[in-house]
Coordinates of C-alpha atoms in Angstrom, one line a residue:
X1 CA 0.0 0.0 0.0
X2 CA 2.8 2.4 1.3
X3 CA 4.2 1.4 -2.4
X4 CA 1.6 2.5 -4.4
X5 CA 1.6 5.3 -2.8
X6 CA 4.6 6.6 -3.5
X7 CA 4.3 5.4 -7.1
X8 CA 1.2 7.8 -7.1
X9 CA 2.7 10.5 -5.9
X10 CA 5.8 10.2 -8.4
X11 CA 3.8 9.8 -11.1
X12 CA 2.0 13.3 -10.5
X13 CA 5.2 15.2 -9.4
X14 CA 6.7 13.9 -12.9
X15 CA 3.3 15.3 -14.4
X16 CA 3.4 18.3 -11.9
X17 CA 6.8 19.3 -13.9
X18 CA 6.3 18.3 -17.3
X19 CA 2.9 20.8 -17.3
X20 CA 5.4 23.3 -15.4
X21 CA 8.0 23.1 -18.0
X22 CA 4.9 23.9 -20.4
X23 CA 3.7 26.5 -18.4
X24 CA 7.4 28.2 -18.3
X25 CA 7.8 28.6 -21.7
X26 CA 4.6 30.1 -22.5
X27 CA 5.6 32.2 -19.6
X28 CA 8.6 33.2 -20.9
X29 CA 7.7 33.5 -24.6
X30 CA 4.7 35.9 -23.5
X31 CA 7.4 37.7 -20.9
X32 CA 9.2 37.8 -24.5
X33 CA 6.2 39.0 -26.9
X34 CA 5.6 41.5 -24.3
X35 CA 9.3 43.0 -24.2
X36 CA 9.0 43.4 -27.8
X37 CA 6.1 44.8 -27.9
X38 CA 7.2 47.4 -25.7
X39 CA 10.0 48.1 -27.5
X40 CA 8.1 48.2 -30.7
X41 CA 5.6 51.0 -29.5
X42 CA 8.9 53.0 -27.6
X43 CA 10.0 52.4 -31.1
X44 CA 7.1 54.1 -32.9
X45 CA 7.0 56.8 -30.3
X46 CA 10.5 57.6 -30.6
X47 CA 10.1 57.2 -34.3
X48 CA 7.0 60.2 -34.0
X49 CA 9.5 61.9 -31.9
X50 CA 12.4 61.7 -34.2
X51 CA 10.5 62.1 -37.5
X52 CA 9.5 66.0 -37.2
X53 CA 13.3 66.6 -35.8
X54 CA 14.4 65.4 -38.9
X55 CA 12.0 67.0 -41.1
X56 CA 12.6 70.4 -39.6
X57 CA 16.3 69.7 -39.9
X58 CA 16.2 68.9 -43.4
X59 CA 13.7 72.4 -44.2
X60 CA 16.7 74.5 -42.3
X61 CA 18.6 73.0 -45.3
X62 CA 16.9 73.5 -47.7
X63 CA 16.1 77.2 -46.3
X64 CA 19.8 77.9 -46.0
X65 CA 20.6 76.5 -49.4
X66 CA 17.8 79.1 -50.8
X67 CA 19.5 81.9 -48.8
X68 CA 16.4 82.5 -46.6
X69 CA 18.0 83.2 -43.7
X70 CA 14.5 85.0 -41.8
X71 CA 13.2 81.4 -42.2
X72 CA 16.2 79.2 -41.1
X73 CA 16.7 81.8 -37.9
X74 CA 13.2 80.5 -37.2
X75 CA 13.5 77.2 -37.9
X76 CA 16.5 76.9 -35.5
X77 CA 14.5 78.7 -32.6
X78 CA 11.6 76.1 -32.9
X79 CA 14.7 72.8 -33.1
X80 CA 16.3 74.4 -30.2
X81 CA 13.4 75.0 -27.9
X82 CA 10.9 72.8 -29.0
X83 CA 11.8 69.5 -31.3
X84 CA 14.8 69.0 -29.6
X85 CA 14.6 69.1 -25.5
X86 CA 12.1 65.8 -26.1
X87 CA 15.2 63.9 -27.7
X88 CA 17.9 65.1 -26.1
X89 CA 18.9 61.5 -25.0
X90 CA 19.8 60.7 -28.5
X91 CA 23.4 61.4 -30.3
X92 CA 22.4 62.4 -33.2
X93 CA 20.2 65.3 -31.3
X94 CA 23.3 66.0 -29.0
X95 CA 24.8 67.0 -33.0
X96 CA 22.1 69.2 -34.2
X97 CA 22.0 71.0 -31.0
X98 CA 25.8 71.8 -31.1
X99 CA 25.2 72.6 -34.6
X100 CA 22.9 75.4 -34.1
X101 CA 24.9 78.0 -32.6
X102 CA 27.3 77.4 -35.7
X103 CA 24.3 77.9 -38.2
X104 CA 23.1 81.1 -36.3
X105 CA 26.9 82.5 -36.6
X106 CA 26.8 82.2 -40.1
X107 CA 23.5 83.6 -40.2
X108 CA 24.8 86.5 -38.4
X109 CA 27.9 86.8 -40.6
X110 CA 25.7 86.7 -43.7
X111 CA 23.6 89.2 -42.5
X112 CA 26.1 91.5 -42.2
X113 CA 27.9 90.7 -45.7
X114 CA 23.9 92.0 -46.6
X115 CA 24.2 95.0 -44.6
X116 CA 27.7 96.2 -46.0
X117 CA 26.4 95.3 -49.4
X118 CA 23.4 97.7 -48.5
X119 CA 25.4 100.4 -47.3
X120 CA 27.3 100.5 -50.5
X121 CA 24.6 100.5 -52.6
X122 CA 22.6 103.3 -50.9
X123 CA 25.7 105.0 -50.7
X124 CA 25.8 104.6 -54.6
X125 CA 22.0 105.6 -55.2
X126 CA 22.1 108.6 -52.4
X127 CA 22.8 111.4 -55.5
X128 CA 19.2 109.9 -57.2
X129 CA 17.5 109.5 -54.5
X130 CA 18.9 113.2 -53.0
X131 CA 17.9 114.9 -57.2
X132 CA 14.1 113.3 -56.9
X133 CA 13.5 115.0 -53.4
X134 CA 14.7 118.1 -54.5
X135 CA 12.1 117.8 -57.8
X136 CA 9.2 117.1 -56.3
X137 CA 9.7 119.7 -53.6
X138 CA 10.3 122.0 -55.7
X139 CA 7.0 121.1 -57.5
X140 CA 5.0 121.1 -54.1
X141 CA 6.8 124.9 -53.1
X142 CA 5.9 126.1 -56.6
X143 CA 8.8 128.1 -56.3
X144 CA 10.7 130.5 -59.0
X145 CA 13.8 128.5 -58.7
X146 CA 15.5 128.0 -62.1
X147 CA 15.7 123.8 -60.7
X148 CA 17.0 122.8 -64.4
X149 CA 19.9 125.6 -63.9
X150 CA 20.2 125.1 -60.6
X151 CA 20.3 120.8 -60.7
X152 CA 21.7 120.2 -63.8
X153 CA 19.5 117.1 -64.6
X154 CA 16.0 115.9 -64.4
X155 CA 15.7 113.1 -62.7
X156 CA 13.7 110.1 -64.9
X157 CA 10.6 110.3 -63.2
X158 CA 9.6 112.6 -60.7
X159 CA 6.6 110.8 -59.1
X160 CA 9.6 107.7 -57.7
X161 CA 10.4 107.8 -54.1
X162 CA 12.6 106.1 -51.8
X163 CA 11.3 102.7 -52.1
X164 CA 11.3 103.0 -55.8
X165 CA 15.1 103.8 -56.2
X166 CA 16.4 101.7 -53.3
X167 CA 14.9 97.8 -52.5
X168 CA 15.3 98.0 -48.9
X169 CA 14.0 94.1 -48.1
X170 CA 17.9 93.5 -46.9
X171 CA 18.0 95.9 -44.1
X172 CA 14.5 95.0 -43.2
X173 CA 15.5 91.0 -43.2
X174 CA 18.7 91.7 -40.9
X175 CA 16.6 93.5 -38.5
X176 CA 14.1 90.9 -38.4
X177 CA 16.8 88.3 -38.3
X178 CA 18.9 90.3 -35.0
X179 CA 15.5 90.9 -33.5
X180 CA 14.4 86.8 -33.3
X181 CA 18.5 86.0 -32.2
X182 CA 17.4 88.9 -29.5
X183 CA 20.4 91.1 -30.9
X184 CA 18.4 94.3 -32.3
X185 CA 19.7 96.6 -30.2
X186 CA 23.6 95.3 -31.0
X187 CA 22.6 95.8 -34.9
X188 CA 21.4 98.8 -34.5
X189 CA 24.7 100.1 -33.4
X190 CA 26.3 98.4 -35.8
X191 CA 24.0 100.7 -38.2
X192 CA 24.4 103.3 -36.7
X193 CA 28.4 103.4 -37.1
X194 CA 28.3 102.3 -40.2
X195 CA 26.5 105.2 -41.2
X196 CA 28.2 107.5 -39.1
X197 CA 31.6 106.7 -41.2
X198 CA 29.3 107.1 -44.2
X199 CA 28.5 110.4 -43.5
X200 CA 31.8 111.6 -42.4
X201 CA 32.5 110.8 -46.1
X202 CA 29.6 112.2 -47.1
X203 CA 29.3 115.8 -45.4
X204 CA 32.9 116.9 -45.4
X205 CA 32.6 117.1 -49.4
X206 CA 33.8 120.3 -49.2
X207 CA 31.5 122.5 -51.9
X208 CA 33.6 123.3 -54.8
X209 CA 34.1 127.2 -56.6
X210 CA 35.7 127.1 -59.8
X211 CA 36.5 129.3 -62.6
X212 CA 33.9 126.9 -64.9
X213 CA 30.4 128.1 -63.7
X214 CA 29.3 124.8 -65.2
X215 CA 31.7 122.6 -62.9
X216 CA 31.3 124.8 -59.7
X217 CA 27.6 124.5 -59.9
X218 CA 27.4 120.5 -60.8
X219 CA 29.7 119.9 -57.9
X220 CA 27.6 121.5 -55.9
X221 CA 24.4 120.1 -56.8
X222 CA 25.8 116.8 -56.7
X223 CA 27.3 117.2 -53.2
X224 CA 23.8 118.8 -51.7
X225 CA 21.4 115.9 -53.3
X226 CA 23.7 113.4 -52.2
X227 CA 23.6 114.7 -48.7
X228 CA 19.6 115.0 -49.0
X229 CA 19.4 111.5 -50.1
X230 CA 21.3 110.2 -47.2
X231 CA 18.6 111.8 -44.8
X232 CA 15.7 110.6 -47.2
X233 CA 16.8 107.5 -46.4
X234 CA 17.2 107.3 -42.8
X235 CA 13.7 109.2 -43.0
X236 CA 11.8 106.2 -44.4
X237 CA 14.0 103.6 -42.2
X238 CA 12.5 105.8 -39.3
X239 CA 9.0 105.5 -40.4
X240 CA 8.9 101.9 -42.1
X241 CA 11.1 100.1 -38.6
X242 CA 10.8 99.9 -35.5
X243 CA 13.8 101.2 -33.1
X244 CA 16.5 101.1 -36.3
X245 CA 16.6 104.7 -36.8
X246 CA 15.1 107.1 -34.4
X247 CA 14.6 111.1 -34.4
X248 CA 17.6 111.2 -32.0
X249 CA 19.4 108.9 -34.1
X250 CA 18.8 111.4 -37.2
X251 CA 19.2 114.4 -35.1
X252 CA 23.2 113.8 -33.9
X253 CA 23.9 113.2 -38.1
X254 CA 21.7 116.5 -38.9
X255 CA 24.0 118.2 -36.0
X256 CA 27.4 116.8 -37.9
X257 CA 25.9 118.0 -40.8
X258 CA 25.9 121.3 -39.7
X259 CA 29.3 121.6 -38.5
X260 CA 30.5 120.0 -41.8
X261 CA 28.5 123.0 -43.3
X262 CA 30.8 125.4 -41.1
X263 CA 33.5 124.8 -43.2
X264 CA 31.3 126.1 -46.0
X265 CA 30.4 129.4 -44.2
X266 CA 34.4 129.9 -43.1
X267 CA 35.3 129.3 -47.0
X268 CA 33.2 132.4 -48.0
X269 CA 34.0 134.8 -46.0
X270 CA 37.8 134.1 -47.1
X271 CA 37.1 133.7 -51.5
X272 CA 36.4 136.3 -53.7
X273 CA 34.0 134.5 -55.9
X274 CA 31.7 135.3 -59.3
X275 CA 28.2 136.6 -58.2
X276 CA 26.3 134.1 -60.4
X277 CA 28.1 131.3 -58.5
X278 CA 27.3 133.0 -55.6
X279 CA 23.4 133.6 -56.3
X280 CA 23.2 129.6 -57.7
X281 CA 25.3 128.6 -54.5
X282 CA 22.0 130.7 -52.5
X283 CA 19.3 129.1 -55.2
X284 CA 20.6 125.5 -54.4
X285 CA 20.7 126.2 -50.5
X286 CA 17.1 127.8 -50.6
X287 CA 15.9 124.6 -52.5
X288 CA 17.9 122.0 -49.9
X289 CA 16.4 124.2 -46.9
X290 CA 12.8 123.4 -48.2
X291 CA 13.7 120.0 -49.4
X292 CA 14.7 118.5 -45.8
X293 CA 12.6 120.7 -44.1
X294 CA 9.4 118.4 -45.8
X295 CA 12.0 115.9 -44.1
X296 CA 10.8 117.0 -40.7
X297 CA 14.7 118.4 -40.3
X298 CA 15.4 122.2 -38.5
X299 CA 16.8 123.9 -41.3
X300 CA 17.0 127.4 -39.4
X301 CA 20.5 127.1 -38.7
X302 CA 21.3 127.5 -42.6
X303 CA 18.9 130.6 -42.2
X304 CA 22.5 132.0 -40.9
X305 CA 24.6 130.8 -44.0
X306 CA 22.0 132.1 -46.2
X307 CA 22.3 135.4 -44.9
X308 CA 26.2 135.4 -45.3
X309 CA 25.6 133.5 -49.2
X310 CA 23.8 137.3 -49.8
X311 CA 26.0 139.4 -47.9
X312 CA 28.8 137.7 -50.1
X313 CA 26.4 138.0 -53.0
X314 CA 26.5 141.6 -52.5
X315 CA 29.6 142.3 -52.1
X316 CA 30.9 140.7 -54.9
X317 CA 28.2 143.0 -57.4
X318 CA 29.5 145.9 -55.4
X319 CA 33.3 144.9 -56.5
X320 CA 32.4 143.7 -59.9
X321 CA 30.4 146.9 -60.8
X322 CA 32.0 149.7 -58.9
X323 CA 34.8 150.4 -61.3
X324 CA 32.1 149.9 -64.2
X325 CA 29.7 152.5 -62.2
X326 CA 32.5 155.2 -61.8
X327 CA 33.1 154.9 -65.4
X328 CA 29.6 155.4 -66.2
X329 CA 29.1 158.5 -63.5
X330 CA 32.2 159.9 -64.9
X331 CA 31.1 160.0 -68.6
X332 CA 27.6 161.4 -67.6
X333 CA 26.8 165.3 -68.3
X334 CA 24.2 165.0 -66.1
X335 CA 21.5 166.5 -68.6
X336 CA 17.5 165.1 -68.7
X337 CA 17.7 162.3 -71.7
X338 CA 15.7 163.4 -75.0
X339 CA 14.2 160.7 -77.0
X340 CA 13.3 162.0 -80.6
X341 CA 11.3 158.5 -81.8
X342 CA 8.8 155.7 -80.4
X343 CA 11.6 153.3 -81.3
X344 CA 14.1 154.6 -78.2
X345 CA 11.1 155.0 -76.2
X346 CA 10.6 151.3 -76.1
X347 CA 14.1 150.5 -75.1
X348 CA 13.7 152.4 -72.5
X349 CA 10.2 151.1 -71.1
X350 CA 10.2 148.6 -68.6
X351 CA 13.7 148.6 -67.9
X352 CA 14.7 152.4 -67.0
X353 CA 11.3 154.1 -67.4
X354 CA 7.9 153.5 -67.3
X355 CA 5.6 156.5 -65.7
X356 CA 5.3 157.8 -69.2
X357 CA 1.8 157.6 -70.9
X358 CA 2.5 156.6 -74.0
X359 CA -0.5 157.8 -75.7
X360 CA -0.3 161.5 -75.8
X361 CA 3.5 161.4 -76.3
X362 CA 4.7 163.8 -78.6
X363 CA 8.4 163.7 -79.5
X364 CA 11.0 164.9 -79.0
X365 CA 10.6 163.8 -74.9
X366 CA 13.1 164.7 -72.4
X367 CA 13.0 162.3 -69.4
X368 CA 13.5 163.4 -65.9
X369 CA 16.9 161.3 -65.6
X370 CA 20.3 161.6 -67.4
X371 CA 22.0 158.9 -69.9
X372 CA 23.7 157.0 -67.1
X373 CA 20.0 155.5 -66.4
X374 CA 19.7 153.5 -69.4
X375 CA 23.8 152.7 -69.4
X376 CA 23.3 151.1 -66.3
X377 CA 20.2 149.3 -66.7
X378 CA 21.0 148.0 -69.8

């Protein structure tokens, strides 16, 4: 009895582990199945994860290879802050995060090869830009200014402004560029001495007197539209951005301007120049005043080298003429002037004489003023 007992209980412990054995390997292929199935979904999330990354990262190619920088500095704003922190664990991740203050830098140098390109070529179309403003003020003023005489040129259509001469989308892009990188401010002074130098250039063009009238007065009206086309333009920056180019900005290059102009003011007091040159030098000055004065500018410190431009003016008819006048006076017998015929009576009206009523003139008619009139006049 105590036999088959024991034989029982074998034979179930031998079944006991032969269904155990079965029951361990399903175990351990489900424990299996299982681990690969979470591996397959952190897989697929990691996959969802990566995908974007990889997608934005190939667009901030693509972006750079079309040179549009605006949209890879944004692009590398939204890796670094946003696609990236989630897979940070990941080398590849680790790469494109070093690689983005390295793609900004180039941004950044890039955007400044734009701004020097810029510089040069507003530098270049200053003159244009300076000759159109001094057109169409002329035609708001309505003024008596001879402007052909005076300017030398038309310019090729007078209606054009700023934004019609100059593209200004680089300056804009930069700005917008140093603005997302949070570096506005350090652009703005990079601007700001850029244009400084440019001016220093630009204002101490000492005004030229010749003996050519021509020359004299075409190097003068180049130098005066160029320096009205450099405020034009930092006039529309100032209205068109936003903390690039403000009044005080404008006002310290109006202020060197002006002292530039001193030089001007010194030079005439010191040369004995031709009164036309003189009276164009006052026409082109009168024209400039009104020009950046539309310009929102404080042109009444010229009021000052106006005065001295006709003081000067003066002066130099009083030289040219006194010896002239003395001749004249000297000559004279001092006798009222008879005109025998209707002939000299018309040479003489409207430029020495013209009280005399015409219609009950009977000739001979002695005027109440001596030959020297007429001389003179004439």
């Amino acid at each position: 009895m105590v036999k088959g007992l024991q034989a029982d209980i074998c034979n179930v412990d031998t079944m006991l582990c032969c269904n155990s054995a079965e029951l361990l390997d399903s175990h351990e292929s489900l424990i299996s199945q299982r681990l690969e199935l979470k591996n397959m979904a952190s897989t697929i999330q990691a996959i969802k994860l990566c995908i974007p990354v990889l997608e934005m990262y190939q667009k901030l190619k693509e972006e750079m290879h079309n040179k549009n920088y605006y949209s890879a500095i944004k692009i590398l704003g939204h890796l670094e802050h946003t696609y990236l922190p989630p897979i940070s664990s990941y080398s590849f991740a680790s790469i494109m995060a070093q690689q983005i203050p390295k793609t900004r830098q180039t941004i950044k140098q890039i955007s400044r090869c734009d701004l020097k390109d810029f510089l040069k070529t507003i530098r270049e179309k200053s003159q244009d830009i300076g000759l159109n403003a001094m057109w169409q003020s002329h035609q708001t003023m309505n003024t008596d200014i001879p402007i052909d005489h005076i300017l030398g040129r038309r310019p090729k259509s007078i209606e054009d402004g700023p934004l019609d001469f100059l593209n200004f989308a680089p300056i804009y892009r930069c700005l917008h560029i140093y603005s997302i990188i949070g570096e506005k401010e350090d652009f703005a002074k990079e601007y700001h001495a850029d244009r400084k130098k440019q001016a220093d250039l630009t204002f101490k063009f000492v005004p030229k007197f010749g003996d050519s009238p021509q020359e004299s007065d075409s190097y003068n009206a180049e130098y005066f539209c160029k320096v009205v086309g450099f405020f034009v333009i930092e006039n529309t920056l100032l209205h068109t951005t936003q903390g690039l180019v403000t009044h005080t900005s404008i006002d310290e290059l109006w202020n060197l301007f002006l002292s530039c102009l001193g030089n001007l003011d010194q030079l005439l007091l010191n040369k004995d120049d031709k009164p036309q040159q003189l009276l164009d030098l006052k026409l082109l000055l009168v024209l400039f005043c009104q020009t950046l004065g539309g310009y929102e500018l404080n042109v009444t410190k010229l009021y000052k080298l106006l005065i001295n431009l006709y003081q000067k003016y003066c002066d130099s008819l009083q030289s040219l003429w006194k010896s002239k006048f003395k001749e004249v006076f000297g000559k004279d017998n001092y006798s009222p002037l008879s005109v025998d015929s209707d002939v000299q009576l018309q040479q003489l009206m409207g430029c020495a004489y013209n009280a005399l009523d015409k219609t009950n003139t009977k000739f001979p008619v002695h005027l109440p003023f001596s030959k020297l009139v007429p001389e003179i006049y004439i």
